[in-house]
Amino acid sequence: MKPLAEPAIVVVERGEIEIIPENWRAVYFEWLRNIRDWCISRQLWWGHRIPAWHCRDCAGITVARESPSKCAKCGSTKIEQDSDVLDTWFSSALWPFSTLGWPDQTETCASIIRPACSSPDTRSCSSGSRG
Ligand SMILES: [Zn+2]
């Protein structure tokens, strides 16, 4: 996150982006200069379910776009999807991807969120399981 925070700090320091009201600048800088891990799972009834399946045989975790039929680690079929859902903030960050056609490399998606839509890493996401 730090590589993302640094340019966000710079544009506010230079005045290219203005924080209104002014007193929230301190809060903004505090958050961006002290990046901490954020738990993205919640125990709620609604939301995007965590795309992770737990194996009852080896305790391995399979992460995949589509529901896997077996554990990626040991091949067991005794797997169960994590019952948690993604944090609301995380889910809301998925909105532009959902509405702009990702994982397909649509023209609109590439023009607005080019790094995510065109990076080699995300291209491998569209070919199926990452587990
Ligand atoms: Zn397993």
Short mmCIF file of N, CA, C and O and ligand atoms in Angstrom, two decimals:
data_model
loop_
_atom_site.label_atom_id
_atom_site.label_comp_id
_atom_site.label_asym_id
_atom_site.label_seq_id
_atom_site.Cartn_x
_atom_site.Cartn_y
_atom_site.Cartn_z
N MET A 1 0.82 -1.21 0.00
CA MET A 1 0.00 0.00 0.00
C MET A 1 0.86 1.26 0.00
O MET A 1 0.42 2.28 -0.50
N LYS A 2 2.06 1.17 0.57
CA LYS A 2 2.89 2.36 0.64
C LYS A 2 3.17 2.98 -0.74
O LYS A 2 3.10 4.21 -0.88
N PRO A 3 3.47 2.18 -1.75
CA PRO A 3 3.69 2.78 -3.08
C PRO A 3 2.47 3.52 -3.60
O PRO A 3 2.60 4.46 -4.39
N LEU A 4 1.27 3.12 -3.17
CA LEU A 4 0.06 3.82 -3.58
C LEU A 4 -0.16 5.08 -2.74
O LEU A 4 -0.67 6.09 -3.22
N ALA A 5 0.23 5.02 -1.47
CA ALA A 5 0.01 6.14 -0.56
C ALA A 5 0.92 7.32 -0.88
O ALA A 5 0.49 8.48 -0.80
N GLU A 6 2.15 7.04 -1.26
CA GLU A 6 3.11 8.13 -1.47
C GLU A 6 2.66 9.15 -2.52
O GLU A 6 2.68 10.35 -2.24
N PRO A 7 2.25 8.74 -3.71
CA PRO A 7 1.79 9.76 -4.67
C PRO A 7 0.52 10.47 -4.21
O PRO A 7 0.30 11.65 -4.54
N ALA A 8 -0.32 9.77 -3.43
CA ALA A 8 -1.54 10.40 -2.91
C ALA A 8 -1.19 11.49 -1.89
O ALA A 8 -1.88 12.51 -1.81
N ILE A 9 -0.13 11.29 -1.15
CA ILE A 9 0.34 12.30 -0.19
C ILE A 9 0.90 13.51 -0.95
O ILE A 9 0.58 14.65 -0.66
N VAL A 10 1.70 13.22 -1.96
CA VAL A 10 2.37 14.28 -2.72
C VAL A 10 1.36 15.23 -3.39
O VAL A 10 1.53 16.45 -3.33
N VAL A 11 0.33 14.70 -3.99
CA VAL A 11 -0.62 15.58 -4.70
C VAL A 11 -1.37 16.51 -3.74
O VAL A 11 -1.71 17.64 -4.10
N VAL A 12 -1.58 16.07 -2.51
CA VAL A 12 -2.23 16.95 -1.53
C VAL A 12 -1.21 17.97 -1.00
O VAL A 12 -1.53 19.15 -0.86
N GLU A 13 0.01 17.51 -0.76
CA GLU A 13 1.04 18.46 -0.31
C GLU A 13 1.29 19.56 -1.33
O GLU A 13 1.50 20.71 -0.97
N ARG A 14 1.25 19.22 -2.61
CA ARG A 14 1.48 20.21 -3.67
C ARG A 14 0.26 21.09 -3.92
O ARG A 14 0.32 22.05 -4.68
N GLY A 15 -0.89 20.72 -3.35
CA GLY A 15 -2.10 21.49 -3.56
C GLY A 15 -2.86 21.11 -4.82
O GLY A 15 -3.81 21.79 -5.22
N GLU A 16 -2.44 20.02 -5.48
CA GLU A 16 -3.13 19.58 -6.69
C GLU A 16 -4.51 19.00 -6.34
O GLU A 16 -5.41 19.02 -7.16
N ILE A 17 -4.60 18.46 -5.15
CA ILE A 17 -5.88 18.00 -4.61
C ILE A 17 -6.07 18.72 -3.28
O ILE A 17 -5.16 18.78 -2.46
N GLU A 18 -7.26 19.28 -3.09
CA GLU A 18 -7.55 20.05 -1.88
C GLU A 18 -8.48 19.25 -0.98
O GLU A 18 -9.48 18.71 -1.45
N ILE A 19 -8.14 19.18 0.29
CA ILE A 19 -9.00 18.51 1.27
C ILE A 19 -9.88 19.58 1.92
O ILE A 19 -9.39 20.58 2.45
N ILE A 20 -11.18 19.39 1.84
CA ILE A 20 -12.13 20.34 2.41
C ILE A 20 -13.01 19.60 3.41
O ILE A 20 -13.60 18.57 3.04
N PRO A 21 -13.13 20.05 4.64
CA PRO A 21 -12.47 21.22 5.20
C PRO A 21 -10.99 20.95 5.49
O PRO A 21 -10.57 19.81 5.66
N GLU A 22 -10.25 21.99 5.54
CA GLU A 22 -8.80 21.98 5.69
C GLU A 22 -8.31 21.13 6.87
O GLU A 22 -7.30 20.44 6.76
N ASN A 23 -9.07 21.12 7.97
CA ASN A 23 -8.60 20.40 9.15
C ASN A 23 -8.56 18.87 8.95
O ASN A 23 -7.95 18.17 9.73
N TRP A 24 -9.19 18.37 7.90
CA TRP A 24 -9.13 16.93 7.62
C TRP A 24 -7.84 16.52 6.92
O TRP A 24 -7.59 15.33 6.73
N ARG A 25 -7.01 17.50 6.53
CA ARG A 25 -5.71 17.17 5.96
C ARG A 25 -4.90 16.33 6.93
O ARG A 25 -4.23 15.37 6.53
N ALA A 26 -4.95 16.69 8.20
CA ALA A 26 -4.16 15.97 9.21
C ALA A 26 -4.61 14.51 9.30
O ALA A 26 -3.77 13.60 9.41
N VAL A 27 -5.90 14.28 9.25
CA VAL A 27 -6.43 12.91 9.29
C VAL A 27 -5.99 12.15 8.05
O VAL A 27 -5.53 11.00 8.13
N TYR A 28 -6.11 12.82 6.91
CA TYR A 28 -5.70 12.21 5.64
C TYR A 28 -4.23 11.78 5.70
O TYR A 28 -3.90 10.63 5.39
N PHE A 29 -3.36 12.69 6.11
CA PHE A 29 -1.93 12.37 6.18
C PHE A 29 -1.64 11.30 7.22
O PHE A 29 -0.78 10.44 7.01
N GLU A 30 -2.34 11.33 8.34
CA GLU A 30 -2.16 10.32 9.38
C GLU A 30 -2.45 8.92 8.82
O GLU A 30 -1.68 7.99 9.03
N TRP A 31 -3.55 8.80 8.11
CA TRP A 31 -3.90 7.49 7.54
C TRP A 31 -2.90 7.04 6.50
O TRP A 31 -2.47 5.90 6.48
N LEU A 32 -2.53 7.93 5.59
CA LEU A 32 -1.65 7.54 4.49
C LEU A 32 -0.19 7.37 4.90
O LEU A 32 0.55 6.64 4.26
N ARG A 33 0.21 8.01 5.98
CA ARG A 33 1.59 7.85 6.44
C ARG A 33 1.75 6.69 7.41
O ARG A 33 2.86 6.31 7.75
N ASN A 34 0.65 6.15 7.86
CA ASN A 34 0.68 5.03 8.81
C ASN A 34 -0.22 3.90 8.31
O ASN A 34 -1.15 3.48 9.00
N ILE A 35 0.06 3.44 7.13
CA ILE A 35 -0.73 2.38 6.52
C ILE A 35 -0.64 1.11 7.37
O ILE A 35 0.44 0.67 7.75
N ARG A 36 -1.81 0.57 7.68
CA ARG A 36 -1.88 -0.67 8.47
C ARG A 36 -2.74 -1.68 7.73
O ARG A 36 -3.61 -1.30 6.93
N ASP A 37 -2.49 -2.95 8.00
CA ASP A 37 -3.32 -4.00 7.40
C ASP A 37 -4.77 -3.79 7.83
O ASP A 37 -5.05 -3.28 8.92
N TRP A 38 -5.67 -4.19 6.97
CA TRP A 38 -7.10 -4.00 7.22
C TRP A 38 -7.78 -5.34 6.96
O TRP A 38 -7.68 -5.87 5.85
N CYS A 39 -8.44 -5.87 7.96
CA CYS A 39 -9.15 -7.12 7.79
C CYS A 39 -10.33 -6.90 6.83
O CYS A 39 -11.17 -6.03 7.07
N ILE A 40 -10.36 -7.64 5.73
CA ILE A 40 -11.41 -7.42 4.74
C ILE A 40 -12.56 -8.40 4.85
O ILE A 40 -13.48 -8.39 4.05
N SER A 41 -12.54 -9.27 5.85
CA SER A 41 -13.67 -10.20 5.97
C SER A 41 -14.61 -9.77 7.09
O SER A 41 -14.20 -9.17 8.08
N ARG A 42 -15.87 -10.06 6.89
CA ARG A 42 -16.91 -9.72 7.87
C ARG A 42 -17.87 -10.89 8.00
O ARG A 42 -18.08 -11.64 7.07
N GLN A 43 -18.48 -10.98 9.16
CA GLN A 43 -19.49 -12.02 9.40
C GLN A 43 -20.87 -11.38 9.27
O GLN A 43 -21.50 -11.02 10.25
N LEU A 44 -21.28 -11.19 8.02
CA LEU A 44 -22.56 -10.56 7.72
C LEU A 44 -23.42 -11.51 6.88
O LEU A 44 -22.94 -12.48 6.33
N TRP A 45 -24.69 -11.18 6.74
CA TRP A 45 -25.62 -11.99 5.94
C TRP A 45 -25.52 -11.64 4.46
O TRP A 45 -26.00 -12.36 3.62
N TRP A 46 -25.00 -10.48 4.13
CA TRP A 46 -24.98 -10.02 2.74
C TRP A 46 -23.54 -9.65 2.35
O TRP A 46 -22.70 -9.43 3.21
N GLY A 47 -23.32 -9.59 1.05
CA GLY A 47 -22.02 -9.17 0.55
C GLY A 47 -21.40 -10.20 -0.36
O GLY A 47 -21.98 -11.27 -0.60
N HIS A 48 -20.24 -9.87 -0.89
CA HIS A 48 -19.50 -10.79 -1.74
C HIS A 48 -18.82 -11.81 -0.85
O HIS A 48 -18.05 -11.44 0.04
N ARG A 49 -19.08 -13.09 -1.08
CA ARG A 49 -18.43 -14.10 -0.25
C ARG A 49 -16.94 -14.16 -0.56
O ARG A 49 -16.52 -13.97 -1.70
N ILE A 50 -16.17 -14.45 0.46
CA ILE A 50 -14.72 -14.60 0.31
C ILE A 50 -14.46 -15.76 -0.65
O ILE A 50 -14.98 -16.87 -0.43
N PRO A 51 -13.70 -15.55 -1.72
CA PRO A 51 -13.46 -16.63 -2.69
C PRO A 51 -12.37 -17.58 -2.24
O PRO A 51 -11.37 -17.79 -2.92
N ALA A 52 -12.56 -18.16 -1.06
CA ALA A 52 -11.58 -19.10 -0.50
C ALA A 52 -12.31 -20.32 0.03
O ALA A 52 -13.35 -20.19 0.68
N TRP A 53 -11.76 -21.49 -0.27
CA TRP A 53 -12.35 -22.75 0.17
C TRP A 53 -11.36 -23.44 1.09
O TRP A 53 -10.18 -23.58 0.77
N HIS A 54 -11.86 -23.89 2.24
CA HIS A 54 -11.03 -24.56 3.24
C HIS A 54 -11.16 -26.06 3.08
O HIS A 54 -12.27 -26.58 2.91
N CYS A 55 -10.03 -26.74 3.14
CA CYS A 55 -10.00 -28.19 2.99
C CYS A 55 -10.07 -28.85 4.37
O CYS A 55 -9.31 -28.50 5.26
N ARG A 56 -11.01 -29.80 4.52
CA ARG A 56 -11.14 -30.50 5.79
C ARG A 56 -10.03 -31.53 5.98
O ARG A 56 -9.75 -31.93 7.09
N ASP A 57 -9.42 -31.99 4.90
CA ASP A 57 -8.39 -33.01 5.02
C ASP A 57 -6.99 -32.45 5.30
O ASP A 57 -6.27 -32.98 6.13
N CYS A 58 -6.60 -31.39 4.62
CA CYS A 58 -5.22 -30.89 4.82
C CYS A 58 -5.18 -29.48 5.39
O CYS A 58 -4.10 -28.93 5.61
N ALA A 59 -6.34 -28.86 5.60
CA ALA A 59 -6.44 -27.49 6.12
C ALA A 59 -5.90 -26.47 5.12
O ALA A 59 -5.71 -25.30 5.47
N GLY A 60 -5.67 -26.89 3.89
CA GLY A 60 -5.23 -25.96 2.86
C GLY A 60 -6.35 -25.02 2.45
O GLY A 60 -7.53 -25.30 2.69
N ILE A 61 -5.99 -23.92 1.85
CA ILE A 61 -6.96 -22.94 1.38
C ILE A 61 -6.80 -22.79 -0.13
O ILE A 61 -5.70 -22.57 -0.62
N THR A 62 -7.92 -22.94 -0.84
CA THR A 62 -7.92 -22.77 -2.29
C THR A 62 -8.65 -21.47 -2.60
O THR A 62 -9.78 -21.29 -2.17
N VAL A 63 -7.98 -20.59 -3.30
CA VAL A 63 -8.60 -19.32 -3.71
C VAL A 63 -8.84 -19.39 -5.21
O VAL A 63 -7.92 -19.73 -5.96
N ALA A 64 -10.07 -19.13 -5.62
CA ALA A 64 -10.40 -19.28 -7.03
C ALA A 64 -11.57 -18.37 -7.42
O ALA A 64 -12.37 -17.99 -6.58
N ARG A 65 -11.64 -18.04 -8.70
CA ARG A 65 -12.75 -17.23 -9.21
C ARG A 65 -14.02 -18.05 -9.30
O ARG A 65 -15.10 -17.56 -9.04
N GLU A 66 -13.89 -19.29 -9.73
CA GLU A 66 -15.03 -20.19 -9.86
C GLU A 66 -14.96 -21.22 -8.73
O GLU A 66 -13.86 -21.53 -8.26
N SER A 67 -16.09 -21.75 -8.32
CA SER A 67 -16.10 -22.75 -7.24
C SER A 67 -15.27 -23.96 -7.66
O SER A 67 -15.59 -24.61 -8.66
N PRO A 68 -14.23 -24.26 -6.91
CA PRO A 68 -13.41 -25.42 -7.24
C PRO A 68 -14.11 -26.71 -6.81
O PRO A 68 -14.93 -26.71 -5.89
N SER A 69 -13.80 -27.81 -7.47
CA SER A 69 -14.39 -29.09 -7.11
C SER A 69 -13.50 -29.86 -6.15
O SER A 69 -13.94 -30.82 -5.52
N LYS A 70 -12.24 -29.41 -6.03
CA LYS A 70 -11.33 -30.11 -5.13
C LYS A 70 -10.28 -29.15 -4.58
O LYS A 70 -10.07 -28.07 -5.13
N CYS A 71 -9.62 -29.60 -3.54
CA CYS A 71 -8.57 -28.82 -2.89
C CYS A 71 -7.37 -28.71 -3.84
O CYS A 71 -6.92 -29.72 -4.40
N ALA A 72 -6.85 -27.49 -4.01
CA ALA A 72 -5.70 -27.29 -4.90
C ALA A 72 -4.43 -27.90 -4.32
O ALA A 72 -3.49 -28.20 -5.04
N LYS A 73 -4.42 -28.12 -3.02
CA LYS A 73 -3.20 -28.62 -2.37
C LYS A 73 -3.13 -30.14 -2.36
O LYS A 73 -2.11 -30.72 -2.70
N CYS A 74 -4.25 -30.81 -1.96
CA CYS A 74 -4.20 -32.27 -1.80
C CYS A 74 -5.19 -33.01 -2.70
O CYS A 74 -5.17 -34.23 -2.77
N GLY A 75 -6.07 -32.30 -3.36
CA GLY A 75 -7.02 -32.95 -4.26
C GLY A 75 -8.28 -33.46 -3.59
O GLY A 75 -9.17 -34.00 -4.26
N SER A 76 -8.41 -33.28 -2.30
CA SER A 76 -9.60 -33.73 -1.58
C SER A 76 -10.84 -32.96 -2.07
O SER A 76 -10.75 -31.79 -2.44
N THR A 77 -11.97 -33.64 -2.07
CA THR A 77 -13.22 -32.97 -2.44
C THR A 77 -13.96 -32.45 -1.21
O THR A 77 -15.03 -31.87 -1.33
N LYS A 78 -13.36 -32.64 -0.04
CA LYS A 78 -13.98 -32.16 1.20
C LYS A 78 -13.57 -30.71 1.45
O LYS A 78 -12.75 -30.41 2.31
N ILE A 79 -14.12 -29.84 0.64
CA ILE A 79 -13.80 -28.42 0.77
C ILE A 79 -15.09 -27.63 1.02
O ILE A 79 -16.17 -28.04 0.62
N GLU A 80 -14.92 -26.51 1.70
CA GLU A 80 -16.06 -25.68 2.06
C GLU A 80 -15.69 -24.21 1.89
O GLU A 80 -14.62 -23.79 2.35
N GLN A 81 -16.57 -23.45 1.25
CA GLN A 81 -16.27 -22.04 1.04
C GLN A 81 -16.32 -21.28 2.36
O GLN A 81 -17.19 -21.53 3.21
N ASP A 82 -15.41 -20.37 2.53
CA ASP A 82 -15.39 -19.51 3.70
C ASP A 82 -16.76 -18.82 3.82
O ASP A 82 -17.31 -18.36 2.82
N SER A 83 -17.30 -18.78 5.00
CA SER A 83 -18.65 -18.22 5.17
C SER A 83 -18.64 -16.70 5.30
O SER A 83 -19.69 -16.07 5.25
N ASP A 84 -17.47 -16.09 5.46
CA ASP A 84 -17.41 -14.64 5.59
C ASP A 84 -17.63 -13.95 4.25
O ASP A 84 -17.50 -14.56 3.19
N VAL A 85 -17.97 -12.68 4.34
CA VAL A 85 -18.11 -11.85 3.13
C VAL A 85 -17.07 -10.74 3.18
O VAL A 85 -16.48 -10.46 4.23
N LEU A 86 -16.86 -10.10 2.04
CA LEU A 86 -15.90 -9.01 1.98
C LEU A 86 -16.44 -7.78 2.69
O LEU A 86 -17.63 -7.48 2.63
N ASP A 87 -15.56 -7.07 3.34
CA ASP A 87 -15.86 -5.79 3.96
C ASP A 87 -16.54 -4.87 2.93
O ASP A 87 -16.23 -4.92 1.74
N THR A 88 -17.47 -4.05 3.37
CA THR A 88 -18.21 -3.17 2.48
C THR A 88 -17.29 -2.28 1.65
O THR A 88 -17.52 -2.06 0.47
N TRP A 89 -16.24 -1.78 2.28
CA TRP A 89 -15.31 -0.91 1.54
C TRP A 89 -14.64 -1.68 0.42
O TRP A 89 -14.48 -1.18 -0.69
N PHE A 90 -14.25 -2.91 0.71
CA PHE A 90 -13.61 -3.73 -0.31
C PHE A 90 -14.59 -4.03 -1.43
O PHE A 90 -14.26 -3.93 -2.61
N SER A 91 -15.82 -4.40 -1.04
CA SER A 91 -16.83 -4.71 -2.05
C SER A 91 -17.11 -3.50 -2.94
O SER A 91 -17.28 -3.64 -4.15
N SER A 92 -17.16 -2.32 -2.33
CA SER A 92 -17.45 -1.14 -3.14
C SER A 92 -16.32 -0.86 -4.13
O SER A 92 -16.56 -0.30 -5.20
N ALA A 93 -15.11 -1.29 -3.80
CA ALA A 93 -14.00 -1.10 -4.73
C ALA A 93 -14.12 -2.02 -5.94
O ALA A 93 -13.50 -1.79 -6.97
N LEU A 94 -14.94 -3.06 -5.83
CA LEU A 94 -15.14 -3.97 -6.95
C LEU A 94 -16.11 -3.40 -7.97
O LEU A 94 -16.16 -3.86 -9.11
N TRP A 95 -16.90 -2.41 -7.56
CA TRP A 95 -17.93 -1.84 -8.41
C TRP A 95 -17.42 -1.42 -9.79
O TRP A 95 -18.00 -1.80 -10.81
N PRO A 96 -16.34 -0.62 -9.87
CA PRO A 96 -15.90 -0.22 -11.21
C PRO A 96 -15.50 -1.41 -12.07
O PRO A 96 -15.74 -1.41 -13.28
N PHE A 97 -14.92 -2.43 -11.47
CA PHE A 97 -14.54 -3.60 -12.25
C PHE A 97 -15.80 -4.31 -12.77
O PHE A 97 -15.87 -4.71 -13.92
N SER A 98 -16.79 -4.45 -11.89
CA SER A 98 -18.02 -5.14 -12.27
C SER A 98 -18.76 -4.41 -13.38
O SER A 98 -19.30 -5.02 -14.28
N THR A 99 -18.80 -3.09 -13.29
CA THR A 99 -19.59 -2.33 -14.25
C THR A 99 -18.86 -2.03 -15.55
O THR A 99 -19.49 -1.65 -16.53
N LEU A 100 -17.53 -2.19 -15.56
CA LEU A 100 -16.77 -1.86 -16.77
C LEU A 100 -16.31 -3.09 -17.54
O LEU A 100 -15.53 -2.98 -18.47
N GLY A 101 -16.81 -4.25 -17.14
CA GLY A 101 -16.57 -5.42 -17.95
C GLY A 101 -15.44 -6.34 -17.54
O GLY A 101 -15.25 -7.38 -18.16
N TRP A 102 -14.68 -5.99 -16.50
CA TRP A 102 -13.58 -6.85 -16.08
C TRP A 102 -14.13 -8.24 -15.72
O TRP A 102 -15.22 -8.30 -15.19
N PRO A 103 -13.51 -9.34 -16.02
CA PRO A 103 -12.12 -9.47 -16.44
C PRO A 103 -11.89 -9.36 -17.95
O PRO A 103 -10.76 -9.46 -18.39
N ASP A 104 -12.96 -9.15 -18.71
CA ASP A 104 -12.74 -8.94 -20.14
C ASP A 104 -11.99 -7.62 -20.31
O ASP A 104 -12.18 -6.69 -19.54
N GLN A 105 -11.16 -7.54 -21.32
CA GLN A 105 -10.39 -6.32 -21.53
C GLN A 105 -11.18 -5.38 -22.43
O GLN A 105 -10.85 -5.21 -23.59
N THR A 106 -12.22 -4.79 -21.85
CA THR A 106 -13.06 -3.89 -22.62
C THR A 106 -12.33 -2.56 -22.80
O THR A 106 -11.46 -2.20 -22.00
N GLU A 107 -12.72 -1.82 -23.83
CA GLU A 107 -12.09 -0.53 -24.10
C GLU A 107 -12.34 0.44 -22.94
O GLU A 107 -11.44 1.15 -22.50
N THR A 108 -13.56 0.43 -22.43
CA THR A 108 -13.89 1.33 -21.32
C THR A 108 -13.08 0.99 -20.08
O THR A 108 -12.52 1.88 -19.43
N CYS A 109 -13.00 -0.26 -19.77
CA CYS A 109 -12.25 -0.69 -18.59
C CYS A 109 -10.78 -0.29 -18.73
O CYS A 109 -10.19 0.27 -17.81
N ALA A 110 -10.21 -0.54 -19.89
CA ALA A 110 -8.80 -0.23 -20.10
C ALA A 110 -8.54 1.27 -20.04
O ALA A 110 -7.49 1.70 -19.56
N SER A 111 -9.51 2.09 -20.47
CA SER A 111 -9.28 3.53 -20.48
C SER A 111 -9.42 4.15 -19.09
O SER A 111 -8.83 5.18 -18.81
N ILE A 112 -10.19 3.53 -18.23
CA ILE A 112 -10.42 4.11 -16.91
C ILE A 112 -9.55 3.47 -15.83
O ILE A 112 -8.96 4.16 -15.01
N ILE A 113 -9.46 2.18 -15.83
CA ILE A 113 -8.66 1.50 -14.81
C ILE A 113 -7.61 0.63 -15.49
O ILE A 113 -7.49 -0.54 -15.23
N ARG A 114 -6.85 1.25 -16.34
CA ARG A 114 -5.88 0.57 -17.17
C ARG A 114 -4.93 -0.37 -16.40
O ARG A 114 -4.77 -1.51 -16.82
N PRO A 115 -4.32 0.04 -15.32
CA PRO A 115 -3.36 -0.88 -14.69
C PRO A 115 -4.00 -2.21 -14.28
O PRO A 115 -3.44 -3.26 -14.50
N ALA A 116 -5.18 -2.14 -13.71
CA ALA A 116 -5.82 -3.37 -13.24
C ALA A 116 -6.30 -4.22 -14.41
O ALA A 116 -6.25 -5.44 -14.37
N CYS A 117 -6.78 -3.58 -15.45
CA CYS A 117 -7.33 -4.32 -16.59
C CYS A 117 -6.27 -4.86 -17.52
O CYS A 117 -6.51 -5.80 -18.25
N SER A 118 -5.10 -4.27 -17.52
CA SER A 118 -4.13 -4.69 -18.52
C SER A 118 -2.86 -5.30 -17.96
O SER A 118 -1.99 -5.67 -18.71
N SER A 119 -2.77 -5.40 -16.63
CA SER A 119 -1.53 -5.97 -16.10
C SER A 119 -1.48 -7.46 -16.37
O SER A 119 -2.51 -8.13 -16.42
N PRO A 120 -0.29 -8.00 -16.56
CA PRO A 120 -0.15 -9.43 -16.82
C PRO A 120 -0.74 -10.28 -15.70
O PRO A 120 -1.31 -11.33 -15.95
N ASP A 121 -0.65 -9.81 -14.45
CA ASP A 121 -1.16 -10.59 -13.33
C ASP A 121 -2.66 -10.78 -13.41
O ASP A 121 -3.17 -11.86 -13.17
N THR A 122 -3.40 -9.73 -13.77
CA THR A 122 -4.86 -9.86 -13.82
C THR A 122 -5.30 -10.64 -15.04
O THR A 122 -6.35 -11.23 -15.04
N ARG A 123 -4.47 -10.65 -16.10
CA ARG A 123 -4.82 -11.47 -17.25
C ARG A 123 -4.88 -12.94 -16.84
O ARG A 123 -5.72 -13.68 -17.29
N SER A 124 -3.99 -13.33 -15.94
CA SER A 124 -4.01 -14.73 -15.52
C SER A 124 -5.26 -15.03 -14.70
O SER A 124 -5.72 -16.17 -14.66
N CYS A 125 -5.85 -14.00 -14.06
CA CYS A 125 -7.09 -14.20 -13.30
C CYS A 125 -8.21 -14.66 -14.23
O CYS A 125 -9.03 -15.48 -13.86
N SER A 126 -8.24 -14.11 -15.45
CA SER A 126 -9.37 -14.43 -16.33
C SER A 126 -9.27 -15.83 -16.90
O SER A 126 -10.22 -16.32 -17.48
N SER A 127 -8.14 -16.49 -16.70
CA SER A 127 -8.02 -17.85 -17.23
C SER A 127 -8.49 -18.89 -16.22
O SER A 127 -8.46 -20.07 -16.51
N GLY A 128 -8.96 -18.47 -15.07
CA GLY A 128 -9.55 -19.42 -14.15
C GLY A 128 -8.93 -19.36 -12.76
O GLY A 128 -8.54 -18.31 -12.31
N SER A 129 -8.85 -20.49 -12.13
CA SER A 129 -8.43 -20.62 -10.74
C SER A 129 -7.02 -20.09 -10.50
O SER A 129 -6.14 -20.21 -11.34
N ARG A 130 -6.84 -19.48 -9.33
CA ARG A 130 -5.51 -19.03 -8.92
C ARG A 130 -5.01 -19.88 -7.78
O ARG A 130 -3.98 -19.61 -7.22
N GLY A 131 -5.77 -20.88 -7.38
CA GLY A 131 -5.39 -21.67 -6.21
C GLY A 131 -4.36 -22.64 -6.55
O GLY A 131 -3.60 -23.24 -6.01
ZN ZN B 1 -6.56 -30.37 0.94
#
